[in-house]
Every structure is written in structure tokens, then in C-alpha cells.
Amino acid sequence: MTNTANAPLTMTTGSVESRDGTRIGYLKVGHGPAVILLHGSMESARSHTLLAQELAADFTVYLPDRRGRGLSGPHRPDHGIDTEIDDLAALLDASGAERVFGVSAGGVIAIEAARRLPAIRKAALYEPALITDGGTRHTAWLSRFEQEMARGDVAAAMITSMYGLELAPPVFRIMPRGLLAALTTKLMNAEDRKAAPDDITMRKLAPTIYYDGVLLAELSGAIDSFRDVKADVLLMGGSKGLGWLAPARDALAATLPHSRRVEFPGFDHGASSDPSNTNQSGKPEIVARVAQEIRSFFAG
């Protein structure tokens, strides 16, 4: 079933308390068995409202704000995968959910949680941000990013992470960093002028990139540990997604005891997410196609 022909369903808000006392807020919509959707980097709970609406006819969908965003409390200095698992565990306990979806950094949390938490029976992942070889090629940017954020140079830090994670379009690679920083600042300023006080803008999201990089580094080379996952896993990706994440899906498919693979021709890394300033190629019809696979998997 799908809600695309109907008016969007009303979302409510709620919260749970994580192990360390931090508030984890969420949006909630739909009815039926509980499903939790974990957003990725430079995203918030509102980045998957289209996906939630697509699933809401069959499931009660929870959209948590991961730490540092919107409805949830701040990161702590020792933030890492253990903290993310605690946050998810609190929501699993409150909702009774046995099904979790995660994209990118959210996919890393979902698969590690499926390894640790017996409550998770099904995990759907879209391009989980895992490094197969344990190398530092995609995490070496963290130190520079931290320094740039510390001196308030948000645009420079965002460019550092964009290059470090190989997110830059080809044309950006020949542009001077100073010009890119100026363009990024102009875009953020324009967004800030239009934003309501509670809107989660690029400027507000920028500091969270560091903590997703920490997760990437912490789980680097951990593929073999996922042999212990007892949950059923759906591995999804796109032919135009992040190429350096494709080996992780190959490795997971060969490692996980119970998994199936879906690769979407022409889809990129943001296929599951709403259109936004950070996901300008997003389209409702693409989200609907991803939702179709998730719905079928979770219903089985």
C-alpha cells in the first residue's frame, strides 16, 4: 500500500531517555508494527518524511533525531557507536520495534545494533557507511575538520569533509578551496535567512558530520564481526551511489548469515531521503521505489 495518492498523514512527536540521560526525540506516523528509520549524515528526522509516509499505511514509523539535531540532546565528548546503540535501544524498548532501517551512518548503527541487540529481527540498510579494509583514507579529514570548526570556519570544515568522503562533484575538484568556501557560505546564509527558528539548516547540521566520521573510523575493518548478526538484512544501494561504499555491501553479502541484495539502477546515495539543499537530486518517485523494497522486506 502507498500514501502518495492521499494527503500526508499527521506526524506527532515524542521522546525517550537514553542510558546517559540524554533526550532522544522523534517524529511518529502511521499504524501497525513499529519501524525505526535512522537518518544519515547532514540529515535529521525530517529527512525521511516521504519514506515514512510511504510506509505509514502498514507500519507505525518512528523517525528519531540522532544526537545534535532538532528534538534530541547534544553529543558528548566520548560519543561513539556505543552511544548510538544506547539511543536506539531506548527507542526499541519504548516502541517495541523489531524492524530498523538505516542509511549511510544510520546504516552502520543499524547493522551494529542488529549484531548486539536481539530485539532487532529485520534490518534494512541503504549504502551503510562501512570501510572494509580498516584504512584511514576516508577518515583522515577528521582532524582538519575539527580544527576548522573550532575556529568557526563552518564552510571550510564542510568542504574538508566533502573531499574526505569523496562527495565532491568532479567540477568541484578543479575549483579553488577559497571559492568553494565562499559559495558554501553564500548558500548557508541564504538558507539561514529563509529558515524558521526550528528549521534544521546546513549550518546547524555541520558539527554533526564529525561524529559520523568517528563512527566510520570506529567500525572500519569490522565486516567479519557481522557474521554474528542473526537478523534478516536487506542490503540496498544505487549504481550512482558512493562507489567506495559498494565493497562493503559486497563484503556484507558474503558475511551475513541471512541477507538479500537490491541494487537500484541510476539511484544515488540520497535515494531514500527527501529532496533538500543537501540532497538536490532527491525525488518522491525514487523514495517510493526504495519504500517498496523496504515494505516488502519488513512485511515478510
PDB file of C-alpha atoms in Angstrom, residues 80-282:
ATOM      1  CA  GLY A  80      30.772   6.743  19.535  1.00  0.00           C
ATOM      2  CA  ILE A  81      28.928   3.651  18.393  1.00  0.00           C
ATOM      3  CA  ASP A  82      28.133   2.589  21.974  1.00  0.00           C
ATOM      4  CA  THR A  83      26.216   5.842  22.491  1.00  0.00           C
ATOM      5  CA  GLU A  84      24.313   5.430  19.231  1.00  0.00           C
ATOM      6  CA  ILE A  85      23.363   1.867  20.190  1.00  0.00           C
ATOM      7  CA  ASP A  86      22.140   3.057  23.601  1.00  0.00           C
ATOM      8  CA  ASP A  87      19.991   5.720  21.926  1.00  0.00           C
ATOM      9  CA  LEU A  88      18.466   3.200  19.538  1.00  0.00           C
ATOM     10  CA  ALA A  89      17.957   0.641  22.319  1.00  0.00           C
ATOM     11  CA  ALA A  90      15.918   3.167  24.305  1.00  0.00           C
ATOM     12  CA  LEU A  91      13.629   3.712  21.324  1.00  0.00           C
ATOM     13  CA  LEU A  92      13.365  -0.017  20.633  1.00  0.00           C
ATOM     14  CA  ASP A  93      12.278  -0.591  24.230  1.00  0.00           C
ATOM     15  CA  ALA A  94       9.683   2.178  24.122  1.00  0.00           C
ATOM     16  CA  SER A  95       8.235   1.299  20.708  1.00  0.00           C
ATOM     17  CA  GLY A  96       8.540  -2.481  20.721  1.00  0.00           C
ATOM     18  CA  ALA A  97      10.071  -2.231  17.247  1.00  0.00           C
ATOM     19  CA  GLU A  98      11.735  -5.279  15.698  1.00  0.00           C
ATOM     20  CA  ARG A  99      12.452  -3.572  12.351  1.00  0.00           C
ATOM     21  CA  VAL A 100      15.074  -0.894  11.693  1.00  0.00           C
ATOM     22  CA  PHE A 101      16.103   0.980   8.549  1.00  0.00           C
ATOM     23  CA  GLY A 102      19.346   2.942   8.325  1.00  0.00           C
ATOM     24  CA  VAL A 103      21.063   4.923   5.580  1.00  0.00           C
ATOM     25  CA  SER A 104      24.774   5.749   5.434  1.00  0.00           C
ATOM     26  CA  ALA A 105      25.915   6.409   9.034  1.00  0.00           C
ATOM     27  CA  GLY A 106      22.447   5.319  10.153  1.00  0.00           C
ATOM     28  CA  GLY A 107      23.054   2.049   8.320  1.00  0.00           C
ATOM     29  CA  VAL A 108      26.251   1.498  10.332  1.00  0.00           C
ATOM     30  CA  ILE A 109      24.278   1.960  13.545  1.00  0.00           C
ATOM     31  CA  ALA A 110      21.506  -0.345  12.331  1.00  0.00           C
ATOM     32  CA  ILE A 111      23.808  -3.256  11.423  1.00  0.00           C
ATOM     33  CA  GLU A 112      25.905  -2.974  14.590  1.00  0.00           C
ATOM     34  CA  ALA A 113      22.719  -2.778  16.651  1.00  0.00           C
ATOM     35  CA  ALA A 114      21.414  -5.877  14.862  1.00  0.00           C
ATOM     36  CA  ARG A 115      24.605  -7.657  15.960  1.00  0.00           C
ATOM     37  CA  ARG A 116      24.247  -6.584  19.591  1.00  0.00           C
ATOM     38  CA  LEU A 117      20.506  -6.299  20.238  1.00  0.00           C
ATOM     39  CA  PRO A 118      18.349  -9.434  19.918  1.00  0.00           C
ATOM     40  CA  ALA A 119      15.215  -7.281  19.677  1.00  0.00           C
ATOM     41  CA  ILE A 120      16.046  -6.429  16.059  1.00  0.00           C
ATOM     42  CA  ARG A 121      14.579  -9.088  13.779  1.00  0.00           C
ATOM     43  CA  LYS A 122      14.957  -7.251  10.450  1.00  0.00           C
ATOM     44  CA  ALA A 123      17.425  -4.564   9.370  1.00  0.00           C
ATOM     45  CA  ALA A 124      17.224  -2.744   6.033  1.00  0.00           C
ATOM     46  CA  LEU A 125      20.351  -0.814   5.030  1.00  0.00           C
ATOM     47  CA  TYR A 126      20.871   1.723   2.255  1.00  0.00           C
ATOM     48  CA  GLU A 127      24.565   2.209   1.440  1.00  0.00           C
ATOM     49  CA  PRO A 128      25.846   1.698   5.006  1.00  0.00           C
ATOM     50  CA  ALA A 129      28.994   3.768   5.601  1.00  0.00           C
ATOM     51  CA  LEU A 130      31.434   0.950   6.266  1.00  0.00           C
ATOM     52  CA  ILE A 131      35.113   0.738   5.334  1.00  0.00           C
ATOM     53  CA  THR A 132      36.183  -2.800   4.512  1.00  0.00           C
ATOM     54  CA  ASP A 133      39.976  -2.584   4.748  1.00  0.00           C
ATOM     55  CA  GLY A 134      40.492  -0.774   8.043  1.00  0.00           C
ATOM     56  CA  GLY A 135      42.331   2.058   6.260  1.00  0.00           C
ATOM     57  CA  THR A 136      42.189   5.775   7.038  1.00  0.00           C
ATOM     58  CA  ARG A 137      41.652   7.164   3.530  1.00  0.00           C
ATOM     59  CA  HIS A 138      38.093   8.257   4.329  1.00  0.00           C
ATOM     60  CA  THR A 139      38.664   9.319   7.948  1.00  0.00           C
ATOM     61  CA  ALA A 140      41.927  11.295   7.730  1.00  0.00           C
ATOM     62  CA  TRP A 141      39.902  14.512   7.332  1.00  0.00           C
ATOM     63  CA  LEU A 142      38.587  14.407  10.915  1.00  0.00           C
ATOM     64  CA  SER A 143      41.461  16.335  12.499  1.00  0.00           C
ATOM     65  CA  ARG A 144      41.344  19.179   9.989  1.00  0.00           C
ATOM     66  CA  PHE A 145      37.552  19.325  10.200  1.00  0.00           C
ATOM     67  CA  GLU A 146      37.712  19.621  13.985  1.00  0.00           C
ATOM     68  CA  GLN A 147      40.249  22.453  13.790  1.00  0.00           C
ATOM     69  CA  GLU A 148      38.207  24.384  11.230  1.00  0.00           C
ATOM     70  CA  MET A 149      35.021  24.046  13.251  1.00  0.00           C
ATOM     71  CA  ALA A 150      36.876  25.141  16.395  1.00  0.00           C
ATOM     72  CA  ARG A 151      37.797  28.440  14.746  1.00  0.00           C
ATOM     73  CA  GLY A 152      34.267  28.906  13.413  1.00  0.00           C
ATOM     74  CA  ASP A 153      35.065  28.263   9.765  1.00  0.00           C
ATOM     75  CA  VAL A 154      31.999  26.149   9.061  1.00  0.00           C
ATOM     76  CA  ALA A 155      32.212  26.375   5.269  1.00  0.00           C
ATOM     77  CA  ALA A 156      35.859  25.252   5.232  1.00  0.00           C
ATOM     78  CA  ALA A 157      35.025  22.317   7.507  1.00  0.00           C
ATOM     79  CA  MET A 158      32.163  21.208   5.276  1.00  0.00           C
ATOM     80  CA  ILE A 159      34.446  21.308   2.236  1.00  0.00           C
ATOM     81  CA  THR A 160      37.053  19.275   4.139  1.00  0.00           C
ATOM     82  CA  SER A 161      34.505  16.566   4.899  1.00  0.00           C
ATOM     83  CA  MET A 162      33.156  16.669   1.335  1.00  0.00           C
ATOM     84  CA  TYR A 163      36.596  15.981  -0.083  1.00  0.00           C
ATOM     85  CA  GLY A 164      37.453  13.453   2.622  1.00  0.00           C
ATOM     86  CA  LEU A 165      34.299  11.439   1.971  1.00  0.00           C
ATOM     87  CA  GLU A 166      34.573  11.794  -1.832  1.00  0.00           C
ATOM     88  CA  LEU A 167      31.275  13.632  -2.078  1.00  0.00           C
ATOM     89  CA  ALA A 168      32.546  16.449  -4.287  1.00  0.00           C
ATOM     90  CA  PRO A 169      31.238  16.553  -7.884  1.00  0.00           C
ATOM     91  CA  PRO A 170      34.025  16.427 -10.492  1.00  0.00           C
ATOM     92  CA  VAL A 171      33.757  20.164 -11.233  1.00  0.00           C
ATOM     93  CA  PHE A 172      34.439  20.959  -7.570  1.00  0.00           C
ATOM     94  CA  ARG A 173      37.781  19.190  -7.726  1.00  0.00           C
ATOM     95  CA  ILE A 174      39.236  21.830 -10.017  1.00  0.00           C
ATOM     96  CA  MET A 175      37.852  24.812  -8.103  1.00  0.00           C
ATOM     97  CA  PRO A 176      39.995  26.634  -5.506  1.00  0.00           C
ATOM     98  CA  ARG A 177      39.021  25.902  -1.902  1.00  0.00           C
ATOM     99  CA  GLY A 178      38.556  29.619  -1.249  1.00  0.00           C
ATOM    100  CA  LEU A 179      35.943  29.896  -3.978  1.00  0.00           C
ATOM    101  CA  LEU A 180      34.146  26.782  -2.740  1.00  0.00           C
ATOM    102  CA  ALA A 181      34.117  28.185   0.796  1.00  0.00           C
ATOM    103  CA  ALA A 182      32.647  31.457  -0.444  1.00  0.00           C
ATOM    104  CA  LEU A 183      29.921  29.658  -2.402  1.00  0.00           C
ATOM    105  CA  THR A 184      29.131  27.385   0.567  1.00  0.00           C
ATOM    106  CA  THR A 185      28.892  30.374   2.903  1.00  0.00           C
ATOM    107  CA  LYS A 186      26.571  32.157   0.462  1.00  0.00           C
ATOM    108  CA  LEU A 187      24.320  29.094   0.261  1.00  0.00           C
ATOM    109  CA  MET A 188      24.205  28.720   4.055  1.00  0.00           C
ATOM    110  CA  ASN A 189      23.458  32.409   4.539  1.00  0.00           C
ATOM    111  CA  ALA A 190      20.600  32.245   2.034  1.00  0.00           C
ATOM    112  CA  GLU A 191      19.166  29.214   3.809  1.00  0.00           C
ATOM    113  CA  ASP A 192      19.528  30.882   7.216  1.00  0.00           C
ATOM    114  CA  ARG A 193      17.597  33.962   6.046  1.00  0.00           C
ATOM    115  CA  LYS A 194      14.639  31.837   4.944  1.00  0.00           C
ATOM    116  CA  ALA A 195      14.704  29.381   7.866  1.00  0.00           C
ATOM    117  CA  ALA A 196      12.221  29.346  10.715  1.00  0.00           C
ATOM    118  CA  PRO A 197      13.752  29.201  14.220  1.00  0.00           C
ATOM    119  CA  ASP A 198      13.212  25.436  14.497  1.00  0.00           C
ATOM    120  CA  ASP A 199      14.410  24.536  10.996  1.00  0.00           C
ATOM    121  CA  ILE A 200      17.455  22.267  10.894  1.00  0.00           C
ATOM    122  CA  THR A 201      19.757  24.041   8.487  1.00  0.00           C
ATOM    123  CA  MET A 202      23.077  23.069   6.951  1.00  0.00           C
ATOM    124  CA  ARG A 203      24.846  25.329   9.445  1.00  0.00           C
ATOM    125  CA  LYS A 204      23.180  23.542  12.359  1.00  0.00           C
ATOM    126  CA  LEU A 205      23.936  20.120  10.884  1.00  0.00           C
ATOM    127  CA  ALA A 206      27.590  20.815  10.085  1.00  0.00           C
ATOM    128  CA  PRO A 207      29.002  19.943  13.550  1.00  0.00           C
ATOM    129  CA  THR A 208      27.332  16.517  13.423  1.00  0.00           C
ATOM    130  CA  ILE A 209      29.469  15.453  10.450  1.00  0.00           C
ATOM    131  CA  TYR A 210      32.427  14.953  12.790  1.00  0.00           C
ATOM    132  CA  TYR A 211      30.602  12.388  14.923  1.00  0.00           C
ATOM    133  CA  ASP A 212      29.521  10.389  11.881  1.00  0.00           C
ATOM    134  CA  GLY A 213      33.169  10.358  10.832  1.00  0.00           C
ATOM    135  CA  VAL A 214      34.004   8.956  14.266  1.00  0.00           C
ATOM    136  CA  LEU A 215      31.572   6.085  13.622  1.00  0.00           C
ATOM    137  CA  LEU A 216      33.173   5.470  10.239  1.00  0.00           C
ATOM    138  CA  ALA A 217      36.607   5.207  11.861  1.00  0.00           C
ATOM    139  CA  GLU A 218      35.401   3.094  14.778  1.00  0.00           C
ATOM    140  CA  LEU A 219      33.759   0.429  12.600  1.00  0.00           C
ATOM    141  CA  SER A 220      36.462   0.435   9.931  1.00  0.00           C
ATOM    142  CA  GLY A 221      37.534  -3.118   9.099  1.00  0.00           C
ATOM    143  CA  ALA A 222      34.812  -4.667  11.269  1.00  0.00           C
ATOM    144  CA  ILE A 223      32.997  -6.567   8.498  1.00  0.00           C
ATOM    145  CA  ASP A 224      33.912 -10.005   9.836  1.00  0.00           C
ATOM    146  CA  SER A 225      32.174  -9.279  13.148  1.00  0.00           C
ATOM    147  CA  PHE A 226      28.824  -9.184  11.363  1.00  0.00           C
ATOM    148  CA  ARG A 227      28.909 -12.964  10.986  1.00  0.00           C
ATOM    149  CA  ASP A 228      27.208 -12.853  14.385  1.00  0.00           C
ATOM    150  CA  VAL A 229      24.119 -10.998  13.099  1.00  0.00           C
ATOM    151  CA  LYS A 230      21.059 -13.207  13.494  1.00  0.00           C
ATOM    152  CA  ALA A 231      18.576 -10.744  11.995  1.00  0.00           C
ATOM    153  CA  ASP A 232      17.468 -10.803   8.374  1.00  0.00           C
ATOM    154  CA  VAL A 233      19.211  -7.997   6.472  1.00  0.00           C
ATOM    155  CA  LEU A 234      18.249  -6.171   3.281  1.00  0.00           C
ATOM    156  CA  LEU A 235      21.290  -4.579   1.588  1.00  0.00           C
ATOM    157  CA  MET A 236      20.429  -1.749  -0.795  1.00  0.00           C
ATOM    158  CA  GLY A 237      22.472   0.632  -2.912  1.00  0.00           C
ATOM    159  CA  GLY A 238      22.420   2.603  -6.136  1.00  0.00           C
ATOM    160  CA  SER A 239      24.516   2.397  -9.285  1.00  0.00           C
ATOM    161  CA  LYS A 240      25.259   6.119  -8.915  1.00  0.00           C
ATOM    162  CA  GLY A 241      25.849   5.951  -5.174  1.00  0.00           C
ATOM    163  CA  LEU A 242      29.155   6.376  -3.348  1.00  0.00           C
ATOM    164  CA  GLY A 243      31.486   3.979  -5.140  1.00  0.00           C
ATOM    165  CA  TRP A 244      33.762   3.487  -2.146  1.00  0.00           C
ATOM    166  CA  LEU A 245      30.840   2.085  -0.137  1.00  0.00           C
ATOM    167  CA  ALA A 246      29.993  -0.636  -2.682  1.00  0.00           C
ATOM    168  CA  PRO A 247      32.748  -3.028  -1.459  1.00  0.00           C
ATOM    169  CA  ALA A 248      31.126  -3.027   1.978  1.00  0.00           C
ATOM    170  CA  ARG A 249      27.850  -4.269   0.517  1.00  0.00           C
ATOM    171  CA  ASP A 250      29.723  -6.982  -1.346  1.00  0.00           C
ATOM    172  CA  ALA A 251      31.531  -7.993   1.833  1.00  0.00           C
ATOM    173  CA  LEU A 252      28.382  -7.906   3.945  1.00  0.00           C
ATOM    174  CA  ALA A 253      26.533 -10.056   1.414  1.00  0.00           C
ATOM    175  CA  ALA A 254      29.301 -12.642   1.714  1.00  0.00           C
ATOM    176  CA  THR A 255      29.441 -12.405   5.514  1.00  0.00           C
ATOM    177  CA  LEU A 256      25.925 -12.018   6.876  1.00  0.00           C
ATOM    178  CA  PRO A 257      24.143 -15.316   7.597  1.00  0.00           C
ATOM    179  CA  HIS A 258      20.749 -14.013   6.382  1.00  0.00           C
ATOM    180  CA  SER A 259      20.712 -11.288   3.743  1.00  0.00           C
ATOM    181  CA  ARG A 260      19.484 -10.301   0.318  1.00  0.00           C
ATOM    182  CA  ARG A 261      20.756  -7.619  -2.036  1.00  0.00           C
ATOM    183  CA  VAL A 262      18.988  -4.968  -4.116  1.00  0.00           C
ATOM    184  CA  GLU A 263      20.876  -2.537  -6.360  1.00  0.00           C
ATOM    185  CA  PHE A 264      18.852   0.266  -7.971  1.00  0.00           C
ATOM    186  CA  PRO A 265      19.969   1.355 -11.461  1.00  0.00           C
ATOM    187  CA  GLY A 266      20.510   5.110 -11.606  1.00  0.00           C
ATOM    188  CA  PHE A 267      19.915   5.769  -7.894  1.00  0.00           C
ATOM    189  CA  ASP A 268      22.434   7.754  -5.856  1.00  0.00           C
ATOM    190  CA  HIS A 269      23.379   7.878  -2.167  1.00  0.00           C
ATOM    191  CA  GLY A 270      20.374  10.053  -1.279  1.00  0.00           C
ATOM    192  CA  ALA A 271      17.710   7.878  -2.877  1.00  0.00           C
ATOM    193  CA  SER A 272      15.823   7.178   0.366  1.00  0.00           C
ATOM    194  CA  SER A 273      15.816  10.819   1.505  1.00  0.00           C
ATOM    195  CA  ASP A 274      13.571  13.822   0.891  1.00  0.00           C
ATOM    196  CA  PRO A 275      14.732  16.469  -1.595  1.00  0.00           C
ATOM    197  CA  SER A 276      16.685  19.176   0.246  1.00  0.00           C
ATOM    198  CA  ASN A 277      19.625  21.575  -0.067  1.00  0.00           C
ATOM    199  CA  THR A 278      21.930  18.661   0.697  1.00  0.00           C
ATOM    200  CA  ASN A 279      20.008  16.165  -1.469  1.00  0.00           C
ATOM    201  CA  GLN A 280      19.070  18.124  -4.561  1.00  0.00           C
ATOM    202  CA  SER A 281      18.650  15.023  -6.711  1.00  0.00           C
ATOM    203  CA  GLY A 282      16.016  13.581  -4.388  1.00  0.00           C
TER     204      GLY A 282
END
